[in-house]
PDB file of C-alpha atoms in Angstrom:
ATOM      1  CA  UNK A   1       0.291 -21.613 -55.477  1.00 87.00           C
ATOM      2  CA  UNK A   2      -1.224 -21.092 -58.903  1.00 91.00           C
ATOM      3  CA  UNK A   3      -4.802 -20.021 -59.561  1.00 93.00           C
ATOM      4  CA  UNK A   4      -6.382 -20.086 -63.025  1.00 94.00           C
ATOM      5  CA  UNK A   5      -8.972 -17.383 -63.690  1.00 95.00           C
ATOM      6  CA  UNK A   6     -11.008 -16.142 -66.630  1.00 92.00           C
ATOM      7  CA  UNK A   7     -12.019 -12.567 -67.560  1.00 91.00           C
ATOM      8  CA  UNK A   8     -15.627 -11.760 -66.641  1.00 87.00           C
ATOM      9  CA  UNK A   9     -17.471  -9.142 -68.684  1.00 80.00           C
ATOM     10  CA  UNK A  10     -21.014  -9.470 -67.375  1.00 74.00           C
ATOM     11  CA  UNK A  11     -21.796  -8.042 -63.950  1.00 75.00           C
ATOM     12  CA  UNK A  12     -24.773  -7.928 -61.641  1.00 74.00           C
ATOM     13  CA  UNK A  13     -26.788 -10.419 -59.631  1.00 78.00           C
ATOM     14  CA  UNK A  14     -28.194 -12.228 -62.657  1.00 80.00           C
ATOM     15  CA  UNK A  15     -24.790 -12.648 -64.275  1.00 80.00           C
ATOM     16  CA  UNK A  16     -23.287 -13.934 -61.018  1.00 82.00           C
ATOM     17  CA  UNK A  17     -26.118 -16.450 -60.644  1.00 82.00           C
ATOM     18  CA  UNK A  18     -25.542 -17.736 -64.170  1.00 86.00           C
ATOM     19  CA  UNK A  19     -21.829 -18.115 -63.433  1.00 86.00           C
ATOM     20  CA  UNK A  20     -22.512 -20.141 -60.288  1.00 87.00           C
ATOM     21  CA  UNK A  21     -24.996 -22.332 -62.137  1.00 87.00           C
ATOM     22  CA  UNK A  22     -22.204 -23.004 -64.661  1.00 90.00           C
ATOM     23  CA  UNK A  23     -19.844 -24.128 -61.879  1.00 93.00           C
ATOM     24  CA  UNK A  24     -17.864 -20.896 -61.614  1.00 93.00           C
ATOM     25  CA  UNK A  25     -17.359 -18.297 -58.878  1.00 94.00           C
ATOM     26  CA  UNK A  26     -17.295 -14.543 -59.554  1.00 94.00           C
ATOM     27  CA  UNK A  27     -14.272 -12.683 -58.180  1.00 95.00           C
ATOM     28  CA  UNK A  28     -12.439  -9.377 -58.393  1.00 95.00           C
ATOM     29  CA  UNK A  29      -8.765  -8.373 -58.491  1.00 96.00           C
ATOM     30  CA  UNK A  30      -7.917  -4.904 -57.193  1.00 95.00           C
ATOM     31  CA  UNK A  31      -4.982  -2.840 -55.989  1.00 92.00           C
ATOM     32  CA  UNK A  32      -1.774  -1.603 -57.589  1.00 85.00           C
ATOM     33  CA  UNK A  33      -1.768   0.749 -60.533  1.00 85.00           C
ATOM     34  CA  UNK A  34      -4.118  -1.293 -62.739  1.00 88.00           C
ATOM     35  CA  UNK A  35      -7.888  -0.942 -62.685  1.00 92.00           C
ATOM     36  CA  UNK A  36      -9.994  -3.487 -60.771  1.00 94.00           C
ATOM     37  CA  UNK A  37     -10.638  -6.579 -62.875  1.00 94.00           C
ATOM     38  CA  UNK A  38     -13.688  -8.823 -62.731  1.00 94.00           C
ATOM     39  CA  UNK A  39     -12.814 -12.495 -63.106  1.00 95.00           C
ATOM     40  CA  UNK A  40     -14.311 -15.952 -62.661  1.00 95.00           C
ATOM     41  CA  UNK A  41     -12.791 -19.117 -61.196  1.00 95.00           C
ATOM     42  CA  UNK A  42     -13.649 -22.791 -61.335  1.00 95.00           C
ATOM     43  CA  UNK A  43     -15.771 -23.324 -58.226  1.00 95.00           C
ATOM     44  CA  UNK A  44     -14.667 -26.852 -57.322  1.00 94.00           C
ATOM     45  CA  UNK A  45     -10.969 -26.017 -57.609  1.00 94.00           C
ATOM     46  CA  UNK A  46     -11.499 -22.862 -55.542  1.00 95.00           C
ATOM     47  CA  UNK A  47     -13.559 -24.693 -52.908  1.00 94.00           C
ATOM     48  CA  UNK A  48     -10.794 -27.247 -52.320  1.00 95.00           C
ATOM     49  CA  UNK A  49      -8.077 -24.570 -52.383  1.00 95.00           C
ATOM     50  CA  UNK A  50      -9.846 -22.650 -49.619  1.00 95.00           C
ATOM     51  CA  UNK A  51      -9.484 -25.689 -47.365  1.00 95.00           C
ATOM     52  CA  UNK A  52      -5.698 -25.351 -47.550  1.00 94.00           C
ATOM     53  CA  UNK A  53      -4.133 -23.109 -44.940  1.00 94.00           C
ATOM     54  CA  UNK A  54      -1.428 -21.903 -47.322  1.00 92.00           C
ATOM     55  CA  UNK A  55      -4.040 -20.552 -49.755  1.00 94.00           C
ATOM     56  CA  UNK A  56      -5.027 -17.945 -47.152  1.00 93.00           C
ATOM     57  CA  UNK A  57      -1.536 -16.766 -46.231  1.00 91.00           C
ATOM     58  CA  UNK A  58       0.620 -17.172 -49.347  1.00 93.00           C
ATOM     59  CA  UNK A  59       1.380 -15.076 -52.398  1.00 95.00           C
ATOM     60  CA  UNK A  60      -0.710 -16.610 -55.171  1.00 96.00           C
ATOM     61  CA  UNK A  61       0.156 -16.706 -58.879  1.00 96.00           C
ATOM     62  CA  UNK A  62      -3.076 -15.666 -60.570  1.00 96.00           C
ATOM     63  CA  UNK A  63      -3.123 -16.544 -64.280  1.00 96.00           C
ATOM     64  CA  UNK A  64      -5.586 -14.713 -66.518  1.00 93.00           C
ATOM     65  CA  UNK A  65      -5.401 -15.224 -70.294  1.00 90.00           C
ATOM     66  CA  UNK A  66      -1.856 -16.537 -70.010  1.00 91.00           C
ATOM     67  CA  UNK A  67      -0.608 -13.574 -67.954  1.00 93.00           C
ATOM     68  CA  UNK A  68       0.417 -14.147 -64.338  1.00 94.00           C
ATOM     69  CA  UNK A  69       0.292 -11.597 -61.539  1.00 93.00           C
ATOM     70  CA  UNK A  70       0.883 -12.041 -57.844  1.00 95.00           C
ATOM     71  CA  UNK A  71      -2.051 -11.575 -55.508  1.00 96.00           C
ATOM     72  CA  UNK A  72      -3.225 -12.185 -51.956  1.00 96.00           C
ATOM     73  CA  UNK A  73      -6.584 -13.636 -50.993  1.00 96.00           C
ATOM     74  CA  UNK A  74      -8.272 -10.797 -49.114  1.00 95.00           C
ATOM     75  CA  UNK A  75     -11.868 -11.908 -48.625  1.00 95.00           C
ATOM     76  CA  UNK A  76     -14.397 -14.533 -49.628  1.00 96.00           C
ATOM     77  CA  UNK A  77     -18.084 -15.141 -49.021  1.00 95.00           C
ATOM     78  CA  UNK A  78     -19.725 -18.536 -48.667  1.00 94.00           C
ATOM     79  CA  UNK A  79     -23.384 -19.565 -48.688  1.00 91.00           C
ATOM     80  CA  UNK A  80     -25.040 -19.796 -45.281  1.00 92.00           C
ATOM     81  CA  UNK A  81     -25.722 -23.536 -45.531  1.00 91.00           C
ATOM     82  CA  UNK A  82     -24.679 -24.761 -48.981  1.00 90.00           C
ATOM     83  CA  UNK A  83     -21.131 -25.776 -49.873  1.00 90.00           C
ATOM     84  CA  UNK A  84     -20.960 -22.810 -52.209  1.00 92.00           C
ATOM     85  CA  UNK A  85     -18.387 -20.022 -52.511  1.00 94.00           C
ATOM     86  CA  UNK A  86     -20.285 -16.906 -53.568  1.00 94.00           C
ATOM     87  CA  UNK A  87     -17.505 -14.386 -54.239  1.00 94.00           C
ATOM     88  CA  UNK A  88     -13.765 -13.883 -53.802  1.00 96.00           C
ATOM     89  CA  UNK A  89     -11.561 -10.775 -53.510  1.00 97.00           C
ATOM     90  CA  UNK A  90      -7.873 -10.770 -54.484  1.00 97.00           C
ATOM     91  CA  UNK A  91      -5.415  -7.919 -53.962  1.00 96.00           C
ATOM     92  CA  UNK A  92      -2.474  -7.325 -56.306  1.00 96.00           C
ATOM     93  CA  UNK A  93       0.962  -7.462 -54.720  1.00 95.00           C
ATOM     94  CA  UNK A  94       3.860  -5.111 -55.448  1.00 93.00           C
ATOM     95  CA  UNK A  95       7.218  -6.784 -54.778  1.00 91.00           C
ATOM     96  CA  UNK A  96       8.660  -3.487 -53.492  1.00 92.00           C
ATOM     97  CA  UNK A  97       5.812  -2.649 -51.115  1.00 93.00           C
ATOM     98  CA  UNK A  98       5.281  -4.177 -47.689  1.00 94.00           C
ATOM     99  CA  UNK A  99       2.066  -6.101 -47.189  1.00 94.00           C
ATOM    100  CA  UNK A 100      -0.071  -6.411 -44.076  1.00 93.00           C
ATOM    101  CA  UNK A 101      -1.532  -9.887 -43.686  1.00 94.00           C
ATOM    102  CA  UNK A 102      -2.632 -12.421 -41.077  1.00 94.00           C
ATOM    103  CA  UNK A 103      -0.702 -15.692 -40.893  1.00 95.00           C
ATOM    104  CA  UNK A 104      -1.576 -18.762 -38.813  1.00 96.00           C
ATOM    105  CA  UNK A 105       0.349 -19.750 -35.698  1.00 97.00           C
ATOM    106  CA  UNK A 106       1.639 -23.329 -35.485  1.00 97.00           C
ATOM    107  CA  UNK A 107       2.091 -24.506 -31.896  1.00 97.00           C
ATOM    108  CA  UNK A 108       4.911 -27.061 -31.571  1.00 97.00           C
ATOM    109  CA  UNK A 109       6.579 -29.137 -28.830  1.00 96.00           C
ATOM    110  CA  UNK A 110       3.626 -29.025 -26.417  1.00 95.00           C
ATOM    111  CA  UNK A 111       4.148 -32.695 -25.547  1.00 94.00           C
ATOM    112  CA  UNK A 112       7.654 -32.066 -24.172  1.00 95.00           C
ATOM    113  CA  UNK A 113       6.842 -28.881 -22.255  1.00 95.00           C
ATOM    114  CA  UNK A 114       7.170 -28.996 -18.430  1.00 95.00           C
ATOM    115  CA  UNK A 115       3.506 -27.947 -18.222  1.00 93.00           C
ATOM    116  CA  UNK A 116       2.325 -31.106 -19.999  1.00 93.00           C
ATOM    117  CA  UNK A 117       5.116 -33.586 -19.233  1.00 92.00           C
ATOM    118  CA  UNK A 118       5.565 -32.845 -15.519  1.00 90.00           C
ATOM    119  CA  UNK A 119       2.268 -31.330 -14.407  1.00 88.00           C
ATOM    120  CA  UNK A 120      -0.283 -32.827 -16.842  1.00 89.00           C
ATOM    121  CA  UNK A 121      -1.298 -29.269 -17.573  1.00 90.00           C
ATOM    122  CA  UNK A 122      -3.453 -27.879 -20.350  1.00 93.00           C
ATOM    123  CA  UNK A 123      -2.059 -25.402 -22.859  1.00 95.00           C
ATOM    124  CA  UNK A 124      -4.559 -22.881 -24.184  1.00 96.00           C
ATOM    125  CA  UNK A 125      -4.022 -21.129 -27.512  1.00 97.00           C
ATOM    126  CA  UNK A 126      -5.143 -17.554 -26.826  1.00 97.00           C
ATOM    127  CA  UNK A 127      -4.633 -16.417 -30.434  1.00 96.00           C
ATOM    128  CA  UNK A 128      -4.309 -18.626 -33.506  1.00 96.00           C
ATOM    129  CA  UNK A 129      -3.156 -16.093 -36.104  1.00 96.00           C
ATOM    130  CA  UNK A 130      -0.919 -13.055 -36.134  1.00 96.00           C
ATOM    131  CA  UNK A 131      -1.019  -9.738 -37.996  1.00 96.00           C
ATOM    132  CA  UNK A 132       2.344  -9.204 -39.639  1.00 97.00           C
ATOM    133  CA  UNK A 133       4.017  -6.779 -42.032  1.00 97.00           C
ATOM    134  CA  UNK A 134       6.716  -7.741 -44.532  1.00 96.00           C
ATOM    135  CA  UNK A 135       7.772  -7.619 -48.163  1.00 95.00           C
ATOM    136  CA  UNK A 136       6.036 -10.233 -50.335  1.00 94.00           C
ATOM    137  CA  UNK A 137       9.258 -12.252 -50.703  1.00 93.00           C
ATOM    138  CA  UNK A 138       9.517 -12.606 -46.909  1.00 95.00           C
ATOM    139  CA  UNK A 139       5.929 -13.742 -46.302  1.00 95.00           C
ATOM    140  CA  UNK A 140       5.911 -16.944 -44.201  1.00 94.00           C
ATOM    141  CA  UNK A 141       3.103 -19.485 -44.562  1.00 92.00           C
ATOM    142  CA  UNK A 142       2.939 -19.624 -40.757  1.00 95.00           C
ATOM    143  CA  UNK A 143       4.773 -18.600 -37.594  1.00 96.00           C
ATOM    144  CA  UNK A 144       5.927 -21.309 -35.172  1.00 96.00           C
ATOM    145  CA  UNK A 145       5.296 -21.024 -31.437  1.00 97.00           C
ATOM    146  CA  UNK A 146       7.735 -23.182 -29.456  1.00 97.00           C
ATOM    147  CA  UNK A 147       6.049 -24.503 -26.302  1.00 97.00           C
ATOM    148  CA  UNK A 148       8.953 -26.708 -25.161  1.00 96.00           C
ATOM    149  CA  UNK A 149       9.846 -24.519 -22.137  1.00 95.00           C
ATOM    150  CA  UNK A 150       6.357 -23.482 -21.065  1.00 96.00           C
ATOM    151  CA  UNK A 151       5.581 -24.210 -17.407  1.00 94.00           C
ATOM    152  CA  UNK A 152       2.260 -24.281 -15.546  1.00 94.00           C
ATOM    153  CA  UNK A 153       1.141 -20.818 -14.519  1.00 94.00           C
ATOM    154  CA  UNK A 154       3.214 -19.157 -17.207  1.00 96.00           C
ATOM    155  CA  UNK A 155       2.401 -17.718 -20.629  1.00 97.00           C
ATOM    156  CA  UNK A 156       4.049 -17.088 -23.959  1.00 97.00           C
ATOM    157  CA  UNK A 157       3.748 -13.556 -25.268  1.00 97.00           C
ATOM    158  CA  UNK A 158       4.283 -11.915 -28.629  1.00 97.00           C
ATOM    159  CA  UNK A 159       7.747 -10.720 -27.571  1.00 96.00           C
ATOM    160  CA  UNK A 160       8.771 -14.363 -27.002  1.00 96.00           C
ATOM    161  CA  UNK A 161       8.144 -15.387 -30.620  1.00 96.00           C
ATOM    162  CA  UNK A 162      10.999 -15.811 -33.079  1.00 94.00           C
ATOM    163  CA  UNK A 163       9.685 -14.092 -36.197  1.00 96.00           C
ATOM    164  CA  UNK A 164      11.359 -14.848 -39.551  1.00 95.00           C
ATOM    165  CA  UNK A 165      13.816 -12.320 -40.976  1.00 95.00           C
ATOM    166  CA  UNK A 166      12.085  -9.308 -42.500  1.00 96.00           C
ATOM    167  CA  UNK A 167       8.833  -9.972 -40.645  1.00 97.00           C
ATOM    168  CA  UNK A 168       7.447  -7.682 -37.940  1.00 97.00           C
ATOM    169  CA  UNK A 169       4.286  -7.942 -35.853  1.00 96.00           C
ATOM    170  CA  UNK A 170       1.741  -5.202 -36.483  1.00 96.00           C
ATOM    171  CA  UNK A 171       0.463  -5.096 -32.896  1.00 93.00           C
ATOM    172  CA  UNK A 172       2.234  -2.708 -30.520  1.00 91.00           C
ATOM    173  CA  UNK A 173       0.945  -4.703 -27.526  1.00 94.00           C
ATOM    174  CA  UNK A 174       2.786  -7.676 -26.051  1.00 96.00           C
ATOM    175  CA  UNK A 175      -0.145 -10.000 -26.743  1.00 95.00           C
ATOM    176  CA  UNK A 176      -0.596 -13.249 -24.820  1.00 97.00           C
ATOM    177  CA  UNK A 177      -0.202 -16.093 -27.308  1.00 97.00           C
ATOM    178  CA  UNK A 178      -0.572 -19.199 -25.117  1.00 97.00           C
ATOM    179  CA  UNK A 179      -1.023 -20.064 -21.442  1.00 97.00           C
ATOM    180  CA  UNK A 180      -0.497 -23.231 -19.374  1.00 95.00           C
ATOM    181  CA  UNK A 181      -2.692 -24.240 -16.441  1.00 93.00           C
ATOM    182  CA  UNK A 182      -3.626 -27.301 -14.376  1.00 88.00           C
ATOM    183  CA  UNK A 183      -7.102 -28.720 -15.094  1.00 80.00           C
ATOM    184  CA  UNK A 184      -9.666 -27.543 -12.502  1.00 71.00           C
ATOM    185  CA  UNK A 185     -10.640 -31.091 -11.525  1.00 61.00           C
ATOM    186  CA  UNK A 186      -7.017 -32.017 -10.830  1.00 59.00           C
ATOM    187  CA  UNK A 187      -6.481 -29.007  -8.560  1.00 51.00           C
ATOM    188  CA  UNK A 188      -9.646 -29.823  -6.604  1.00 46.00           C
ATOM    189  CA  UNK A 189      -8.682 -33.466  -6.168  1.00 45.00           C
ATOM    190  CA  UNK A 190      -5.214 -32.548  -4.902  1.00 48.00           C
ATOM    191  CA  UNK A 191      -6.686 -30.026  -2.505  1.00 48.00           C
ATOM    192  CA  UNK A 192      -9.020 -32.622  -0.967  1.00 51.00           C
ATOM    193  CA  UNK A 193      -6.322 -35.251  -0.380  1.00 47.00           C
ATOM    194  CA  UNK A 194      -4.785 -33.784   2.844  1.00 48.00           C
ATOM    195  CA  UNK A 195      -8.248 -33.249   4.356  1.00 46.00           C
ATOM    196  CA  UNK A 196      -9.087 -36.949   3.896  1.00 45.00           C
ATOM    197  CA  UNK A 197      -5.786 -37.903   5.554  1.00 46.00           C
ATOM    198  CA  UNK A 198      -6.518 -35.675   8.548  1.00 50.00           C
ATOM    199  CA  UNK A 199      -9.918 -37.306   8.998  1.00 45.00           C
ATOM    200  CA  UNK A 200      -8.348 -40.777   9.114  1.00 45.00           C
ATOM    201  CA  UNK A 201      -5.723 -39.618  11.674  1.00 45.00           C
ATOM    202  CA  UNK A 202      -8.457 -38.529  14.036  1.00 43.00           C
TER     203      UNK A 202
END
């Protein structure tokens, strides 16, 4: 994804306020061997980009004065109640250095899992993103979690995931990713059925 930015010379609260009033968002680019660089971005374009999942977990091509460098979105601040992005942080990416980033989990095939298809169970997503480490060229936009074999009473753990080549999970724990259970109301109803039958027999 490409992001167009402009050099920003003025700093401080007043300068940032003037930028926002002009429809721009102050930002900074840091990391690598170059010095941190203050920049500004078009607010509306940035606001819509932030709604896209890939913008948060992809290597971005940041163009400043015709020069392009690769960066990751590292942080952003939004107004408490206005649809306003206050500030954005980007980190430079070195193609030869591994990066540590969070990527979203995409849960697939829930509808054909034994838990849902045979037991009308509910699948709970315990975590929705995963800390990974990889070279920039290997960065996936997301990691898929295949639920097709998940049964009621069972869980999917980090060790069960098929991570893309070159990608490793940062966590040393075998985290629970998803669980399958029967809805509480359904269990209660099934438990009451035999009792009702016994009453009729008497």
